[in-house]
Amino acid sequence: MTGARLTELGRDEALKLLGSVELGRIVFTEHALPAIRPVNHIVDDEDVIIRSHTGAALTSSVDTVVAYEADDIDPRTHTGWSVIITGIARKVTDEAAIARYERALQPWVDRSMDQVLRIHAEFVTGFTLTGGPRG
Amino acid sequence: MTGARLTELGRDEALKLLGSVELGRIVFTEHALPAIRPVNHIVDDEDVIIRSHTGAALTSSVDTVVAYEADDIDPRTHTGWSVIITGIARKVTDEAAIARYERALQPWVDRSMDQVLRIHAEFVTGFTLTGGPRG
């Protein structure tokens, strides 16, 4: 075998990597089926913050357990990392917090976003891939 | 608003984009919780083919409905695409097919993979993001 080596990441290291990128994917259940949407995020302490709009499918994720994943894996060298957090998605209701997050987190998509969601990282898992075939 | 424009993709176009990359993410349910794992894939006609090993978490996805997502979104220009298929994950049992897929699909991770899984694209959704702020 010539594949890359998989090494588990600690919680702090994993959250730091998650905060180093802007794009991730929220994983939730929609009509009892697994669903996923790419979305941009910021990490605030141990929470992932995303924005959404009322009509979005991922609104069904509010107050349920979701996963949030980001990765940066080079398709040429097969090296990089992946981080997954799991926790309950909550609507942010504090007006000052909403205003702060709306300033810090601009949606990438041309659509008005009227909700800010916070996913507290209850569980954090992550790994690095090193020493791939061309790593 | 200065975000990118979201345009829905047709089924054929979406499957073609999915086949143009090697890395995606399988989304499934593990102990009643949403789970996701990055994995490399190939697309064979309307099926996504991945490899796994018996001990992997995603073995619990066999014979259940899963989602599979890939995307290529530029964090600078906010342009790119995302494709999601949904279908049942089945273990490939035909010996000739297993041998063919094992040749075509080398695992990126240094771990022996003893299962080939096929996800038929029952539903396909996808979008492109164009004309972002720096697109």
GROMACS .gro file of C-alpha atoms in nm:
model
  270
    1MET     CA    1   0.000   0.000   0.000
    2THR     CA    2   0.120   0.348  -0.083
    3GLY     CA    3  -0.160   0.553   0.071
    4ALA     CA    4  -0.131   0.845   0.309
    5ARG     CA    5  -0.107   0.796   0.684
    6LEU     CA    6  -0.413   0.891   0.888
    7THR     CA    7  -0.342   1.063   1.221
    8GLU     CA    8  -0.612   1.169   1.464
    9LEU     CA    9  -0.628   1.535   1.568
   10GLY     CA   10  -0.688   1.672   1.917
   11ARG     CA   11  -0.992   1.890   1.982
   12ASP     CA   12  -0.809   2.225   1.992
   13GLU     CA   13  -0.603   2.152   1.684
   14ALA     CA   14  -0.914   2.037   1.495
   15LEU     CA   15  -1.114   2.351   1.586
   16LYS     CA   16  -0.820   2.568   1.483
   17LEU     CA   17  -0.810   2.404   1.138
   18LEU     CA   18  -1.187   2.441   1.101
   19GLY     CA   19  -1.149   2.812   1.175
   20SER     CA   20  -0.873   2.844   0.915
   21VAL     CA   21  -1.113   2.787   0.622
   22GLU     CA   22  -1.435   2.960   0.523
   23LEU     CA   23  -1.628   2.678   0.355
   24GLY     CA   24  -1.778   2.368   0.514
   25ARG     CA   25  -2.085   2.148   0.491
   26ILE     CA   26  -2.374   2.114   0.731
   27VAL     CA   27  -2.515   1.761   0.758
   28PHE     CA   28  -2.869   1.715   0.883
   29THR     CA   29  -3.184   1.511   0.840
   30GLU     CA   30  -3.455   1.626   0.599
   31HIS     CA   31  -3.776   1.423   0.572
   32ALA     CA   32  -3.593   1.138   0.751
   33LEU     CA   33  -3.318   1.136   0.484
   34PRO     CA   34  -2.954   1.240   0.520
   35ALA     CA   35  -2.898   1.586   0.372
   36ILE     CA   36  -2.595   1.808   0.324
   37ARG     CA   37  -2.543   2.168   0.211
   38PRO     CA   38  -2.216   2.354   0.152
   39VAL     CA   39  -2.211   2.684   0.338
   40ASN     CA   40  -1.957   2.940   0.458
   41HIS     CA   41  -1.883   2.968   0.828
   42ILE     CA   42  -1.682   3.127   1.101
   43VAL     CA   43  -1.565   2.958   1.420
   44ASP     CA   44  -1.635   3.151   1.741
   45ASP     CA   45  -1.458   2.985   2.034
   46GLU     CA   46  -1.610   2.634   2.022
   47ASP     CA   47  -1.910   2.721   1.805
   48VAL     CA   48  -1.954   2.710   1.429
   49ILE     CA   49  -2.161   3.005   1.306
   50ILE     CA   50  -2.348   2.996   0.975
   51ARG     CA   51  -2.621   3.204   0.813
   52SER     CA   52  -2.936   3.082   0.648
   53HIS     CA   53  -3.275   3.200   0.526
   54THR     CA   54  -3.613   3.092   0.651
   55GLY     CA   55  -3.704   2.900   0.336
   56ALA     CA   56  -3.382   2.696   0.327
   57ALA     CA   57  -3.389   2.318   0.369
   58LEU     CA   58  -3.144   2.344   0.653
   59THR     CA   59  -3.398   2.536   0.859
   60SER     CA   60  -3.532   2.188   0.943
   61SER     CA   61  -3.201   2.131   1.124
   62VAL     CA   62  -3.275   2.394   1.392
   63ASP     CA   63  -3.284   2.238   1.741
   64THR     CA   64  -3.167   1.900   1.607
   65VAL     CA   65  -2.826   1.734   1.616
   66VAL     CA   66  -2.622   1.812   1.305
   67ALA     CA   67  -2.269   1.748   1.186
   68TYR     CA   68  -2.048   2.013   1.030
   69GLU     CA   69  -1.751   1.914   0.818
   70ALA     CA   70  -1.465   2.093   0.650
   71ASP     CA   71  -1.160   1.951   0.482
   72ASP     CA   72  -0.862   2.054   0.277
   73ILE     CA   73  -0.721   1.749   0.100
   74ASP     CA   74  -0.492   1.785  -0.200
   75PRO     CA   75  -0.617   1.557  -0.481
   76ARG     CA   76  -0.262   1.530  -0.618
   77THR     CA   77  -0.065   1.446  -0.304
   78HIS     CA   78  -0.357   1.294  -0.107
   79THR     CA   79  -0.245   1.489   0.199
   80GLY     CA   80  -0.439   1.734   0.411
   81TRP     CA   81  -0.698   1.725   0.686
   82SER     CA   82  -1.066   1.681   0.765
   83VAL     CA   83  -1.256   1.799   1.074
   84ILE     CA   84  -1.610   1.707   1.179
   85ILE     CA   85  -1.799   1.855   1.469
   86THR     CA   86  -2.132   1.729   1.599
   87GLY     CA   87  -2.378   1.929   1.806
   88ILE     CA   88  -2.723   2.087   1.820
   89ALA     CA   89  -2.798   2.368   1.573
   90ARG     CA   90  -2.956   2.663   1.754
   91LYS     CA   91  -3.096   2.985   1.619
   92VAL     CA   92  -2.904   3.284   1.759
   93THR     CA   93  -3.164   3.515   1.915
   94ASP     CA   94  -2.951   3.775   2.095
   95GLU     CA   95  -2.974   4.092   1.883
   96ALA     CA   96  -2.620   4.210   1.958
   97ALA     CA   97  -2.474   3.869   1.872
   98ILE     CA   98  -2.676   3.857   1.548
   99ALA     CA   99  -2.545   4.200   1.447
  100ARG     CA  100  -2.188   4.098   1.526
  101TYR     CA  101  -2.210   3.773   1.331
  102GLU     CA  102  -2.381   3.942   1.036
  103ARG     CA  103  -2.088   4.180   1.012
  104ALA     CA  104  -1.826   3.905   1.043
  105LEU     CA  105  -1.993   3.651   0.813
  106GLN     CA  106  -2.095   3.765   0.465
  107PRO     CA  107  -2.299   3.507   0.269
  108TRP     CA  108  -2.131   3.390  -0.051
  109VAL     CA  109  -2.465   3.345  -0.223
  110ASP     CA  110  -2.673   3.634  -0.354
  111ARG     CA  111  -2.968   3.573  -0.123
  112SER     CA  112  -3.087   3.756   0.184
  113MET     CA  113  -3.007   3.555   0.494
  114ASP     CA  114  -3.236   3.624   0.788
  115GLN     CA  115  -3.112   3.360   1.033
  116VAL     CA  116  -2.789   3.306   1.219
  117LEU     CA  117  -2.731   2.950   1.341
  118ARG     CA  118  -2.484   2.839   1.604
  119ILE     CA  119  -2.360   2.480   1.629
  120HIS     CA  120  -2.178   2.412   1.952
  121ALA     CA  121  -1.901   2.158   1.901
  122GLU     CA  122  -2.020   1.890   2.143
  123PHE     CA  123  -1.802   1.631   1.972
  124VAL     CA  124  -1.499   1.706   1.759
  125THR     CA  125  -1.317   1.454   1.541
  126GLY     CA  126  -1.050   1.516   1.287
  127PHE     CA  127  -0.753   1.367   1.113
  128THR     CA  128  -0.456   1.462   0.903
  129LEU     CA  129  -0.335   1.271   0.599
  130THR     CA  130   0.041   1.278   0.558
  131GLY     CA  131   0.305   1.110   0.347
  132GLY     CA  132   0.087   1.033   0.047
  133PRO     CA  133   0.228   0.892  -0.279
  134ARG     CA  134   0.341   1.234  -0.397
  135GLY     CA  135   0.343   1.399  -0.053
  136MET     CA  136  -2.592   4.217  -0.202
  137THR     CA  137  -2.280   4.121  -0.387
  138GLY     CA  138  -2.299   3.741  -0.356
  139ALA     CA  139  -2.265   3.485  -0.634
  140ARG     CA  140  -2.566   3.372  -0.839
  141LEU     CA  141  -2.695   3.023  -0.770
  142THR     CA  142  -2.808   2.826  -1.078
  143GLU     CA  143  -2.954   2.476  -1.060
  144LEU     CA  144  -2.782   2.202  -1.260
  145GLY     CA  145  -2.950   1.932  -1.467
  146ARG     CA  146  -2.897   1.566  -1.377
  147ASP     CA  147  -2.650   1.485  -1.656
  148GLU     CA  148  -2.445   1.798  -1.603
  149ALA     CA  149  -2.435   1.736  -1.226
  150LEU     CA  150  -2.319   1.373  -1.264
  151LYS     CA  151  -2.053   1.484  -1.511
  152LEU     CA  152  -1.914   1.736  -1.259
  153LEU     CA  153  -1.921   1.474  -0.983
  154GLY     CA  154  -1.716   1.244  -1.208
  155SER     CA  155  -1.466   1.522  -1.277
  156VAL     CA  156  -1.332   1.517  -0.919
  157GLU     CA  157  -1.193   1.236  -0.705
  158LEU     CA  158  -1.291   1.346  -0.356
  159GLY     CA  159  -1.639   1.365  -0.203
  160ARG     CA  160  -1.819   1.303   0.123
  161ILE     CA  161  -2.060   1.027   0.214
  162VAL     CA  162  -2.339   1.133   0.449
  163PHE     CA  163  -2.515   0.868   0.654
  164THR     CA  164  -2.670   0.796   0.991
  165GLU     CA  165  -2.462   0.646   1.271
  166HIS     CA  166  -2.630   0.563   1.602
  167ALA     CA  167  -2.923   0.783   1.492
  168LEU     CA  168  -2.689   1.082   1.443
  169PRO     CA  169  -2.587   1.252   1.118
  170ALA     CA  170  -2.239   1.141   1.012
  171ILE     CA  171  -2.007   1.233   0.726
  172ARG     CA  172  -1.675   1.098   0.598
  173PRO     CA  173  -1.455   1.230   0.317
  174VAL     CA  174  -1.365   0.955   0.071
  175ASN     CA  175  -1.239   0.924  -0.284
  176HIS     CA  176  -1.476   0.801  -0.553
  177ILE     CA  177  -1.533   0.726  -0.916
  178VAL     CA  178  -1.859   0.771  -1.105
  179ASP     CA  179  -1.972   0.472  -1.314
  180ASP     CA  180  -2.267   0.568  -1.531
  181GLU     CA  181  -2.520   0.683  -1.268
  182ASP     CA  182  -2.350   0.519  -0.970
  183VAL     CA  183  -2.094   0.655  -0.726
  184ILE     CA  184  -1.837   0.388  -0.633
  185ILE     CA  185  -1.635   0.408  -0.312
  186ARG     CA  186  -1.420   0.165  -0.114
  187SER     CA  187  -1.431   0.095   0.256
  188HIS     CA  188  -1.316  -0.154   0.517
  189THR     CA  189  -1.536  -0.370   0.738
  190GLY     CA  190  -1.452  -0.181   1.058
  191ALA     CA  191  -1.531   0.164   0.917
  192ALA     CA  192  -1.818   0.370   1.059
  193LEU     CA  193  -1.966   0.399   0.714
  194THR     CA  194  -2.025   0.024   0.702
  195SER     CA  195  -2.340   0.109   0.899
  196SER     CA  196  -2.459   0.289   0.585
  197VAL     CA  197  -2.486  -0.031   0.379
  198ASP     CA  198  -2.844  -0.090   0.260
  199THR     CA  199  -2.957   0.249   0.392
  200VAL     CA  200  -3.024   0.577   0.212
  201VAL     CA  201  -2.715   0.797   0.203
  202ALA     CA  202  -2.618   1.125   0.042
  203TYR     CA  203  -2.292   1.182  -0.142
  204GLU     CA  204  -2.160   1.531  -0.198
  205ALA     CA  205  -1.873   1.686  -0.387
  206ASP     CA  206  -1.800   2.048  -0.456
  207ASP     CA  207  -1.538   2.276  -0.601
  208ILE     CA  208  -1.594   2.628  -0.475
  209ASP     CA  209  -1.319   2.888  -0.491
  210PRO     CA  210  -1.289   3.060  -0.152
  211ARG     CA  211  -1.155   3.373  -0.319
  212THR     CA  212  -1.408   3.426  -0.598
  213HIS     CA  213  -1.698   3.237  -0.431
  214THR     CA  214  -1.767   3.066  -0.762
  215GLY     CA  215  -1.784   2.697  -0.843
  216TRP     CA  216  -2.030   2.413  -0.805
  217SER     CA  217  -2.172   2.156  -0.565
  218VAL     CA  218  -2.345   1.826  -0.648
  219ILE     CA  219  -2.539   1.600  -0.412
  220ILE     CA  220  -2.678   1.258  -0.498
  221THR     CA  221  -2.907   1.056  -0.277
  222GLY     CA  222  -2.958   0.679  -0.298
  223ILE     CA  223  -2.916   0.347  -0.125
  224ALA     CA  224  -2.559   0.230  -0.052
  225ARG     CA  225  -2.515  -0.132  -0.163
  226LYS     CA  226  -2.220  -0.364  -0.123
  227VAL     CA  227  -2.090  -0.473  -0.466
  228THR     CA  228  -2.086  -0.854  -0.462
  229ASP     CA  229  -2.008  -0.944  -0.824
  230GLU     CA  230  -1.643  -1.061  -0.828
  231ALA     CA  231  -1.564  -0.925  -1.174
  232ALA     CA  232  -1.710  -0.585  -1.085
  233ILE     CA  233  -1.516  -0.577  -0.756
  234ALA     CA  234  -1.190  -0.653  -0.939
  235ARG     CA  235  -1.261  -0.384  -1.198
  236TYR     CA  236  -1.344  -0.121  -0.936
  237GLU     CA  237  -1.043  -0.212  -0.722
  238ARG     CA  238  -0.818  -0.147  -1.020
  239ALA     CA  239  -0.988   0.182  -1.109
  240LEU     CA  240  -1.019   0.319  -0.756
  241GLN     CA  241  -0.708   0.327  -0.537
  242PRO     CA  242  -0.773   0.428  -0.174
  243TRP     CA  243  -0.596   0.747  -0.070
  244VAL     CA  244  -0.553   0.621   0.283
  245ASP     CA  245  -0.295   0.361   0.385
  246ARG     CA  246  -0.548   0.102   0.498
  247SER     CA  247  -0.664  -0.219   0.335
  248MET     CA  248  -1.012  -0.174   0.191
  249ASP     CA  249  -1.213  -0.494   0.165
  250GLN     CA  250  -1.548  -0.354   0.053
  251VAL     CA  251  -1.669  -0.182  -0.259
  252LEU     CA  252  -1.987   0.021  -0.219
  253ARG     CA  253  -2.215   0.146  -0.494
  254ILE     CA  254  -2.457   0.435  -0.446
  255HIS     CA  255  -2.709   0.463  -0.726
  256ALA     CA  256  -2.799   0.825  -0.791
  257GLU     CA  257  -3.172   0.805  -0.725
  258PHE     CA  258  -3.192   1.181  -0.680
  259VAL     CA  259  -2.939   1.431  -0.812
  260THR     CA  260  -2.927   1.797  -0.716
  261GLY     CA  261  -2.657   2.047  -0.794
  262PHE     CA  262  -2.588   2.411  -0.849
  263THR     CA  263  -2.326   2.643  -0.987
  264LEU     CA  264  -2.218   2.968  -0.827
  265THR     CA  265  -2.124   3.235  -1.079
  266GLY     CA  266  -2.043   3.603  -1.083
  267GLY     CA  267  -1.916   3.631  -0.727
  268PRO     CA  268  -1.756   3.947  -0.590
  269ARG     CA  269  -1.421   3.866  -0.747
  270GLY     CA  270  -1.554   3.625  -1.012
   0.00000   0.00000   0.00000
